[in-house]
Amino acid sequence: MIIVVGAGVAGLAAARRLSMQGQKVTLVAPQEPQPSFGETLSERGALVLTSLGWATCLTEKVALRSQGRFSVWGGEGLRTVQDEDGQGYLLDKAHLEQELLERVQKEGIPVLNTRVLSLEHKPEGVLAQLADGSSLEGSALIDCTGRAALSAGAAAERRRLDRLVAAWQVFDLPEGAEPLAASLIEAVELGWWYLSPMPGHRLMVALFSDSDLLPDGLSRDGTVWAGLLSCADAARVRMESLGLESQMADHSPKVSAAASCMVSYFVEGRILRAGDAGAAMDPLAANGLATALWSGSQAAQAAVALIQGNPEPARNYEKDYLMGLLGHLNAQHALYGMEQRFKAQPFWQRRHRPLD
Ligand SMILES: Cc1cc2nc3c(=O)[nH]c(=O)nc-3n(C[C@H](O)[C@H](O)[C@H](O)COP(=O)(O)OP(=O)(O)OC[C@H]3O[C@@H](n4cnc5c(N)ncnc54)[C@H](O)[C@@H]3O)c2cc1C
């Protein structure tokens, strides 16, 4: 039996792929409330969902077909962002996870509603100690615990690359407001704003910046957050046109970690790391969900080969992951480099430094 820990999209993809391969799998998935972010699922991510037989999961409750992306980046004008492979979907991430978890459960995959506290390598597998006092031994384990990165001890060489956080809130749209299903990204001195319509007639509004650059009291006082929006012309106009600008001051934002973190080793004995537990990336390029789905699915296939005595797919998994990350980091560096209007500001200076 193979253990999958965590029921974000990486863990759900891993469990589903193992089941498709006829493997016995147990998913350890504490039923904890998850933040209901509005996120963009790229076409690449949608393709992985299709490969898992989940094309129909993007229901009205879960996703809106994106009708475009706009940005104010590198200059003052509002531009349309062209995506070669299509526009993707605007998601309610928590609803997607719920929908996929129900499908996994319907398939008969056992789901344990508890946390894993610790892991121990065994000669032929991995022993997981669970928060309910029991333990579980598997021939391999896929760690999909997101930024908590349960298995990432010293051997994983996990590094944090920046201090990015998101100050965010989800607003109900007033009756009669009919925004185009298109996201907006706007660069400002402190970082960048992200506005994205969500299913259920809602709008995700987020300011991405570094934790040490955000003003004190931001998460307690909505007026501070609303004040910051005044520097973002396009985002402010969009909020005004949707009748939401005055609501910002009444809703102080939540602050969530969004820093880039990555391990140097994705495979350690019979433990494989996938999704944000392997590499959590800056959401600017909206690659996190696609990478989590891809890596969950790939780690599952590599784990099966590993327990059958073939380590090659696990080595390739690690190599492909690292190569993909390198490409991602270079593309992201180039994207930040395109914005030079605020080059004297710490947020941008940090991102304009050459990559290590
Ligand atoms: C503000 C923000 C905006 C983003 N926007 C986008 C976007 O627009 N597009 C995009 O593609 N990506 C975006 N991302 C990134 C994307 O959300 C993540 O990359 C992706 O959701 C990671 O999925 P995951 O399954 O690896 O981890 P998670 O979704 O974090 O899931 C981890 C799971 O593990 C469970 N867990 C943790 N510890 C334990 C334990 N000890 N035992 C058992 N279970 C445990 C948790 O309960 C959780 O369910 C964004 C991220 C942030 C923070």
Short mmCIF file of C-alpha atoms and ligand atoms in Angstrom, two decimals:
data_model
loop_
_atom_site.label_atom_id
_atom_site.label_comp_id
_atom_site.label_asym_id
_atom_site.label_seq_id
_atom_site.Cartn_x
_atom_site.Cartn_y
_atom_site.Cartn_z
CA MET A 1 0.00 0.00 0.00
CA ILE A 2 1.22 3.52 -0.82
CA ILE A 3 0.42 6.39 1.55
CA VAL A 4 -0.45 9.84 0.22
CA VAL A 5 -0.40 12.66 2.79
CA GLY A 6 -2.44 15.81 2.15
CA ALA A 7 -5.58 16.41 0.08
CA GLY A 8 -4.64 19.53 -1.86
CA VAL A 9 -4.58 19.07 -5.62
CA ALA A 10 -1.16 17.32 -5.52
CA GLY A 11 -2.32 14.67 -3.05
CA LEU A 12 -5.63 14.14 -4.82
CA ALA A 13 -3.85 13.73 -8.18
CA ALA A 14 -1.39 11.27 -6.62
CA ALA A 15 -4.16 9.18 -5.03
CA ARG A 16 -6.16 9.13 -8.26
CA ARG A 17 -3.13 8.13 -10.40
CA LEU A 18 -2.25 5.29 -7.99
CA SER A 19 -5.82 4.03 -8.09
CA MET A 20 -5.84 4.23 -11.92
CA GLN A 21 -2.73 2.03 -11.85
CA GLY A 22 -4.51 -0.55 -9.70
CA GLN A 23 -2.41 0.23 -6.60
CA LYS A 24 -3.66 0.11 -3.03
CA VAL A 25 -3.53 3.62 -1.64
CA THR A 26 -4.52 5.37 1.60
CA LEU A 27 -5.00 9.14 1.62
CA VAL A 28 -4.37 10.91 4.92
CA ALA A 29 -6.47 14.05 4.69
CA PRO A 30 -7.43 16.04 7.79
CA GLN A 31 -10.75 17.81 7.20
CA GLU A 32 -9.44 21.28 7.98
CA PRO A 33 -10.98 24.46 6.60
CA GLN A 34 -8.87 25.63 3.65
CA PRO A 35 -8.64 29.24 2.49
CA SER A 36 -10.99 29.82 -0.42
CA PHE A 37 -8.57 31.58 -2.78
CA GLY A 38 -9.56 32.59 -6.25
CA GLU A 39 -6.85 31.17 -8.46
CA THR A 40 -6.12 30.76 -12.15
CA LEU A 41 -5.82 27.21 -13.44
CA SER A 42 -3.71 27.22 -16.60
CA GLU A 43 -4.60 25.15 -19.67
CA ARG A 44 -1.64 22.91 -18.74
CA GLY A 45 -3.28 22.20 -15.38
CA ALA A 46 -6.62 21.50 -17.06
CA LEU A 47 -4.87 18.98 -19.31
CA VAL A 48 -3.54 17.07 -16.29
CA LEU A 49 -7.07 16.99 -14.84
CA THR A 50 -8.27 15.50 -18.14
CA SER A 51 -5.50 12.87 -18.08
CA LEU A 52 -6.80 11.86 -14.64
CA GLY A 53 -10.34 11.44 -16.02
CA TRP A 54 -11.44 14.58 -14.19
CA ALA A 55 -12.30 16.89 -17.12
CA THR A 56 -15.87 17.21 -15.83
CA CYS A 57 -14.85 18.48 -12.40
CA LEU A 58 -14.68 22.11 -13.57
CA THR A 59 -18.36 22.67 -12.86
CA GLU A 60 -20.05 26.08 -12.52
CA LYS A 61 -19.52 25.97 -8.77
CA VAL A 62 -15.79 25.29 -9.18
CA ALA A 63 -14.62 27.31 -12.18
CA LEU A 64 -15.33 30.08 -14.67
CA ARG A 65 -13.84 29.82 -18.17
CA SER A 66 -11.39 32.69 -18.28
CA GLN A 67 -12.21 35.32 -20.89
CA GLY A 68 -8.83 36.98 -20.76
CA ARG A 69 -6.08 38.44 -18.64
CA PHE A 70 -5.18 42.09 -18.26
CA SER A 71 -2.08 43.64 -16.82
CA VAL A 72 -0.49 46.96 -16.02
CA TRP A 73 3.14 45.92 -15.99
CA GLY A 74 6.26 47.71 -17.22
CA GLY A 75 4.28 50.79 -18.29
CA GLU A 76 1.12 52.66 -17.41
CA GLY A 77 -1.29 51.33 -20.02
CA LEU A 78 -3.67 48.42 -19.51
CA ARG A 79 -2.65 45.49 -21.72
CA THR A 80 -4.15 42.16 -22.68
CA VAL A 81 -1.90 39.22 -21.80
CA GLN A 82 -1.71 36.70 -24.64
CA ASP A 83 -1.38 33.08 -23.56
CA GLU A 84 -0.22 30.81 -26.34
CA ASP A 85 -1.97 27.76 -24.93
CA GLY A 86 -5.31 29.39 -23.96
CA GLN A 87 -6.77 31.39 -21.11
CA GLY A 88 -7.44 28.68 -18.53
CA TYR A 89 -10.03 28.85 -15.73
CA LEU A 90 -10.76 31.10 -12.76
CA LEU A 91 -11.25 28.79 -9.81
CA ASP A 92 -12.53 28.53 -6.32
CA LYS A 93 -9.64 26.35 -5.14
CA ALA A 94 -11.38 25.05 -2.01
CA HIS A 95 -14.39 23.96 -4.09
CA LEU A 96 -12.13 22.19 -6.60
CA GLU A 97 -10.44 20.27 -3.77
CA GLN A 98 -13.82 19.33 -2.27
CA GLU A 99 -15.10 18.11 -5.64
CA LEU A 100 -11.98 15.99 -6.23
CA LEU A 101 -12.02 14.59 -2.70
CA GLU A 102 -15.61 13.42 -3.19
CA ARG A 103 -14.60 11.70 -6.43
CA VAL A 104 -11.67 9.97 -4.72
CA GLN A 105 -13.95 8.79 -1.92
CA LYS A 106 -16.58 7.52 -4.40
CA GLU A 107 -13.83 5.48 -6.05
CA GLY A 108 -13.37 3.65 -2.76
CA ILE A 109 -9.95 5.06 -1.83
CA PRO A 110 -9.69 5.02 1.99
CA VAL A 111 -9.39 8.54 3.40
CA LEU A 112 -8.19 9.00 6.99
CA ASN A 113 -9.37 12.18 8.64
CA THR A 114 -6.26 12.87 10.72
CA ARG A 115 -2.82 14.48 10.46
CA VAL A 116 0.54 12.79 10.10
CA LEU A 117 2.81 13.82 12.96
CA SER A 118 6.09 12.21 11.94
CA LEU A 119 7.69 9.84 9.46
CA GLU A 120 10.27 7.11 9.84
CA HIS A 121 12.18 5.39 7.04
CA LYS A 122 11.89 1.59 7.12
CA PRO A 123 14.02 -0.84 5.06
CA GLU A 124 11.05 -1.57 2.75
CA GLY A 125 8.88 1.49 3.21
CA VAL A 126 7.82 4.31 5.50
CA LEU A 127 6.09 4.41 8.89
CA ALA A 128 3.75 7.35 9.55
CA GLN A 129 2.68 8.28 13.10
CA LEU A 130 -0.82 9.73 13.04
CA ALA A 131 -2.40 12.35 15.29
CA ASP A 132 -5.18 9.92 16.31
CA GLY A 133 -2.53 7.78 18.05
CA SER A 134 -2.36 5.06 15.39
CA SER A 135 0.37 4.43 12.83
CA LEU A 136 0.38 3.44 9.21
CA GLU A 137 3.07 1.61 7.28
CA GLY A 138 3.30 1.89 3.52
CA SER A 139 5.73 0.57 0.93
CA ALA A 140 6.18 4.22 -0.16
CA LEU A 141 4.79 7.61 0.86
CA ILE A 142 4.05 10.69 -1.21
CA ASP A 143 4.33 13.88 0.81
CA CYS A 144 1.77 16.39 -0.53
CA THR A 145 1.50 18.49 2.62
CA GLY A 146 1.97 21.82 0.83
CA ARG A 147 4.01 24.53 2.49
CA ALA A 148 3.98 22.53 5.76
CA ALA A 149 6.39 20.18 3.92
CA LEU A 150 6.11 17.42 6.52
CA SER A 151 9.04 15.33 5.27
CA ALA A 152 11.44 18.18 4.52
CA GLY A 153 14.07 17.70 7.24
CA ALA A 154 17.76 18.53 6.84
CA ALA A 155 18.25 15.93 4.09
CA ALA A 156 15.78 17.69 1.80
CA GLU A 157 17.77 20.95 1.87
CA ARG A 158 14.65 23.09 1.75
CA ARG A 159 15.29 26.78 1.04
CA ARG A 160 13.07 29.83 1.11
CA LEU A 161 13.85 32.12 -1.81
CA ASP A 162 11.85 35.23 -0.85
CA ARG A 163 9.38 36.65 1.68
CA LEU A 164 6.30 37.00 -0.49
CA VAL A 165 2.91 37.12 1.23
CA ALA A 166 -0.60 37.78 -0.05
CA ALA A 167 -2.93 40.22 1.74
CA TRP A 168 -6.27 39.09 0.34
CA GLN A 169 -10.01 39.07 0.68
CA VAL A 170 -12.91 37.60 -1.28
CA PHE A 171 -15.85 39.94 -1.88
CA ASP A 172 -19.43 39.13 -2.82
CA LEU A 173 -20.27 41.17 -5.90
CA PRO A 174 -23.26 43.48 -5.63
CA GLU A 175 -26.38 42.46 -7.53
CA GLY A 176 -26.24 43.69 -11.10
CA ALA A 177 -22.41 43.76 -11.25
CA GLU A 178 -21.40 41.57 -14.18
CA PRO A 179 -17.62 41.61 -14.51
CA LEU A 180 -15.88 40.02 -17.47
CA ALA A 181 -14.37 36.70 -16.33
CA ALA A 182 -10.88 38.13 -16.67
CA SER A 183 -8.12 38.64 -14.12
CA LEU A 184 -6.08 41.80 -13.67
CA ILE A 185 -2.49 42.11 -12.46
CA GLU A 186 -1.10 45.55 -11.68
CA ALA A 187 2.43 46.38 -10.53
CA VAL A 188 2.85 48.99 -7.78
CA GLU A 189 5.81 50.13 -5.65
CA LEU A 190 5.06 47.57 -2.92
CA GLY A 191 4.50 44.58 -5.24
CA TRP A 192 1.47 43.74 -7.34
CA TRP A 193 -2.31 43.57 -7.11
CA TYR A 194 -4.32 40.62 -8.38
CA LEU A 195 -8.07 40.83 -9.00
CA SER A 196 -9.91 37.78 -10.23
CA PRO A 197 -13.62 36.97 -10.56
CA MET A 198 -14.61 33.71 -8.88
CA PRO A 199 -17.54 31.33 -9.25
CA GLY A 200 -20.50 32.29 -7.05
CA HIS A 201 -20.51 35.95 -8.13
CA ARG A 202 -17.42 36.84 -6.09
CA LEU A 203 -14.09 38.62 -6.60
CA MET A 204 -10.67 37.73 -5.16
CA VAL A 205 -8.61 40.82 -4.39
CA ALA A 206 -4.99 40.40 -3.30
CA LEU A 207 -1.90 42.50 -2.82
CA PHE A 208 1.31 40.47 -3.12
CA SER A 209 4.30 42.01 -1.33
CA ASP A 210 7.10 41.01 1.04
CA SER A 211 6.18 40.41 4.66
CA ASP A 212 8.61 43.06 5.92
CA LEU A 213 7.35 45.72 3.50
CA LEU A 214 3.66 45.70 4.34
CA PRO A 215 2.50 48.44 6.71
CA ASP A 216 1.92 47.57 10.37
CA GLY A 217 -1.67 46.83 11.29
CA LEU A 218 -2.68 45.84 7.76
CA SER A 219 -4.44 42.66 8.80
CA ARG A 220 -6.35 44.46 11.57
CA ASP A 221 -7.37 47.59 9.74
CA GLY A 222 -9.10 47.56 6.36
CA THR A 223 -8.53 51.30 5.86
CA VAL A 224 -4.78 50.65 5.54
CA TRP A 225 -5.44 48.11 2.80
CA ALA A 226 -7.97 50.35 1.06
CA GLY A 227 -5.41 53.19 1.20
CA LEU A 228 -2.83 51.04 -0.61
CA LEU A 229 -5.26 50.47 -3.46
CA SER A 230 -5.19 54.19 -4.26
CA CYS A 231 -1.73 53.67 -5.86
CA ALA A 232 -3.12 51.07 -8.28
CA ASP A 233 -5.11 53.00 -10.87
CA ALA A 234 -6.52 50.12 -12.90
CA ALA A 235 -7.35 47.96 -9.86
CA ARG A 236 -8.98 50.90 -8.11
CA VAL A 237 -11.09 51.75 -11.16
CA ARG A 238 -12.18 48.14 -11.45
CA MET A 239 -13.17 48.03 -7.77
CA GLU A 240 -15.06 51.31 -8.19
CA SER A 241 -16.88 50.09 -11.29
CA LEU A 242 -17.97 46.95 -9.40
CA GLY A 243 -19.18 49.01 -6.46
CA LEU A 244 -16.63 47.42 -4.12
CA GLU A 245 -14.12 50.15 -3.35
CA SER A 246 -16.00 51.44 -0.33
CA GLN A 247 -16.27 47.88 1.09
CA MET A 248 -12.51 47.39 1.30
CA ALA A 249 -12.12 49.53 4.39
CA ASP A 250 -14.72 47.38 6.20
CA HIS A 251 -12.92 44.11 5.48
CA SER A 252 -9.37 43.83 6.76
CA PRO A 253 -7.42 41.36 4.61
CA LYS A 254 -6.17 37.94 5.57
CA VAL A 255 -2.44 37.46 5.13
CA SER A 256 -1.15 34.17 3.70
CA ALA A 257 2.35 32.92 2.93
CA ALA A 258 3.17 32.95 -0.76
CA ALA A 259 6.98 32.74 -0.64
CA SER A 260 8.93 30.59 -3.05
CA CYS A 261 10.41 27.58 -1.23
CA MET A 262 12.04 24.54 -2.74
CA VAL A 263 13.80 21.36 -1.73
CA SER A 264 16.98 20.16 -3.43
CA TYR A 265 15.90 16.51 -3.20
CA PHE A 266 12.44 15.36 -4.21
CA VAL A 267 13.04 11.70 -3.41
CA GLU A 268 14.43 10.42 -0.12
CA GLY A 269 14.40 6.64 0.30
CA ARG A 270 10.76 5.69 -0.26
CA ILE A 271 9.44 9.21 0.36
CA LEU A 272 8.58 11.34 -2.68
CA ARG A 273 7.66 15.02 -2.40
CA ALA A 274 5.08 16.59 -4.69
CA GLY A 275 3.28 19.93 -5.08
CA ASP A 276 4.19 22.78 -2.75
CA ALA A 277 5.88 20.28 -0.40
CA GLY A 278 8.53 19.97 -3.13
CA ALA A 279 8.48 23.47 -4.53
CA ALA A 280 6.10 26.31 -3.73
CA MET A 281 6.43 29.05 -6.30
CA ASP A 282 5.55 32.75 -6.48
CA PRO A 283 1.96 32.79 -7.87
CA LEU A 284 2.82 35.50 -10.45
CA ALA A 285 3.06 32.99 -13.28
CA ALA A 286 0.03 30.98 -12.05
CA ASN A 287 1.91 27.69 -12.33
CA GLY A 288 1.39 26.27 -8.84
CA LEU A 289 -1.78 24.28 -9.48
CA ALA A 290 -0.55 22.81 -12.75
CA THR A 291 2.77 21.85 -11.16
CA ALA A 292 1.03 20.32 -8.13
CA LEU A 293 -1.28 18.23 -10.35
CA TRP A 294 1.60 17.18 -12.63
CA SER A 295 3.97 16.33 -9.78
CA GLY A 296 1.34 14.42 -7.78
CA SER A 297 0.61 12.30 -10.81
CA GLN A 298 4.30 11.80 -11.74
CA ALA A 299 5.33 11.01 -8.15
CA ALA A 300 2.63 8.32 -8.04
CA GLN A 301 4.05 6.61 -11.12
CA ALA A 302 7.60 6.92 -9.81
CA ALA A 303 6.54 5.44 -6.42
CA VAL A 304 5.02 2.39 -8.10
CA ALA A 305 8.25 1.75 -10.04
CA LEU A 306 10.32 2.32 -6.90
CA ILE A 307 8.53 -0.38 -4.90
CA GLN A 308 8.87 -2.72 -7.87
CA GLY A 309 12.65 -2.28 -7.66
CA ASN A 310 13.09 0.25 -10.48
CA PRO A 311 14.50 3.58 -9.20
CA GLU A 312 14.88 5.10 -12.70
CA PRO A 313 11.45 6.86 -12.89
CA ALA A 314 12.04 8.38 -9.42
CA ARG A 315 15.41 9.74 -10.61
CA ASN A 316 13.78 11.13 -13.74
CA TYR A 317 10.98 12.64 -11.66
CA GLU A 318 13.51 14.53 -9.56
CA LYS A 319 15.50 15.62 -12.62
CA ASP A 320 12.40 16.78 -14.55
CA TYR A 321 11.09 18.64 -11.52
CA LEU A 322 14.39 20.48 -11.02
CA MET A 323 14.72 21.33 -14.72
CA GLY A 324 11.13 22.60 -14.78
CA LEU A 325 11.81 24.77 -11.74
CA LEU A 326 14.92 26.23 -13.29
CA GLY A 327 12.91 27.20 -16.37
CA HIS A 328 10.16 28.63 -14.16
CA LEU A 329 12.59 30.71 -12.06
CA ASN A 330 14.26 32.13 -15.18
CA ALA A 331 10.91 33.03 -16.75
CA GLN A 332 9.74 34.64 -13.52
CA HIS A 333 12.98 36.63 -13.20
CA ALA A 334 12.50 37.91 -16.77
CA LEU A 335 8.87 38.85 -15.98
CA TYR A 336 9.87 40.87 -12.91
CA GLY A 337 12.69 42.39 -14.98
CA MET A 338 10.11 43.81 -17.40
CA GLU A 339 8.87 46.15 -14.68
CA GLN A 340 11.49 48.91 -14.25
CA ARG A 341 9.28 51.84 -13.11
CA PHE A 342 9.82 51.02 -9.43
CA LYS A 343 13.42 49.84 -9.62
CA ALA A 344 14.47 51.92 -6.59
CA GLN A 345 11.91 50.11 -4.37
CA PRO A 346 13.06 47.17 -2.19
CA PHE A 347 10.39 44.77 -3.53
CA TRP A 348 11.64 45.25 -7.08
CA GLN A 349 15.35 45.53 -6.23
CA ARG A 350 15.14 42.09 -4.59
CA ARG A 351 13.61 40.64 -7.76
CA HIS A 352 15.98 42.35 -10.16
CA ARG A 353 19.08 40.81 -8.54
CA PRO A 354 20.74 38.11 -10.66
CA LEU A 355 19.57 34.59 -9.77
CA ASP A 356 21.97 32.57 -7.55
C1 LIG B 1 -2.43 33.61 -2.38
C2 LIG B 1 -2.08 32.52 -3.36
C3 LIG B 1 -2.54 32.61 -4.66
C4 LIG B 1 -2.23 31.61 -5.58
N1 LIG B 1 -2.69 31.74 -6.86
C5 LIG B 1 -2.40 30.77 -7.75
C6 LIG B 1 -2.94 30.84 -9.07
O1 LIG B 1 -3.65 31.78 -9.43
N2 LIG B 1 -2.66 29.82 -9.93
C7 LIG B 1 -1.88 28.75 -9.57
O2 LIG B 1 -1.67 27.85 -10.39
N3 LIG B 1 -1.37 28.65 -8.31
C8 LIG B 1 -1.62 29.62 -7.41
N4 LIG B 1 -1.14 29.51 -6.14
C9 LIG B 1 -0.34 28.31 -5.78
C10 LIG B 1 -1.23 27.08 -5.59
O3 LIG B 1 -2.34 27.37 -4.76
C11 LIG B 1 -0.43 25.95 -4.96
O4 LIG B 1 0.78 25.78 -5.67
C12 LIG B 1 -1.18 24.63 -4.93
O5 LIG B 1 -2.48 24.78 -4.40
C13 LIG B 1 -0.38 23.61 -4.12
O6 LIG B 1 -1.15 22.44 -3.94
P1 LIG B 1 -0.61 21.30 -2.94
O7 LIG B 1 -1.57 20.18 -3.07
O8 LIG B 1 0.82 21.03 -3.19
O9 LIG B 1 -0.65 21.95 -1.48
P2 LIG B 1 -1.86 22.45 -0.58
O10 LIG B 1 -2.98 22.91 -1.41
O11 LIG B 1 -1.26 23.41 0.39
O12 LIG B 1 -2.37 21.16 0.20
C14 LIG B 1 -1.66 20.63 1.28
C15 LIG B 1 -2.61 19.76 2.08
O13 LIG B 1 -1.84 19.03 3.03
C16 LIG B 1 -2.54 19.01 4.26
N5 LIG B 1 -1.56 18.79 5.33
C17 LIG B 1 -0.60 19.65 5.78
N6 LIG B 1 0.11 19.08 6.76
C18 LIG B 1 -0.39 17.84 6.95
C19 LIG B 1 -0.07 16.77 7.83
N7 LIG B 1 0.92 16.85 8.72
N8 LIG B 1 -0.81 15.63 7.75
C20 LIG B 1 -1.82 15.51 6.84
N9 LIG B 1 -2.16 16.50 5.98
C21 LIG B 1 -1.46 17.64 6.04
C22 LIG B 1 -3.25 20.36 4.33
O14 LIG B 1 -4.38 20.26 5.19
C23 LIG B 1 -3.64 20.56 2.86
O15 LIG B 1 -4.91 20.03 2.59
C24 LIG B 1 -1.42 30.50 -5.19
C25 LIG B 1 -0.95 30.41 -3.87
C26 LIG B 1 -1.26 31.42 -2.96
C27 LIG B 1 -0.73 31.32 -1.55
#
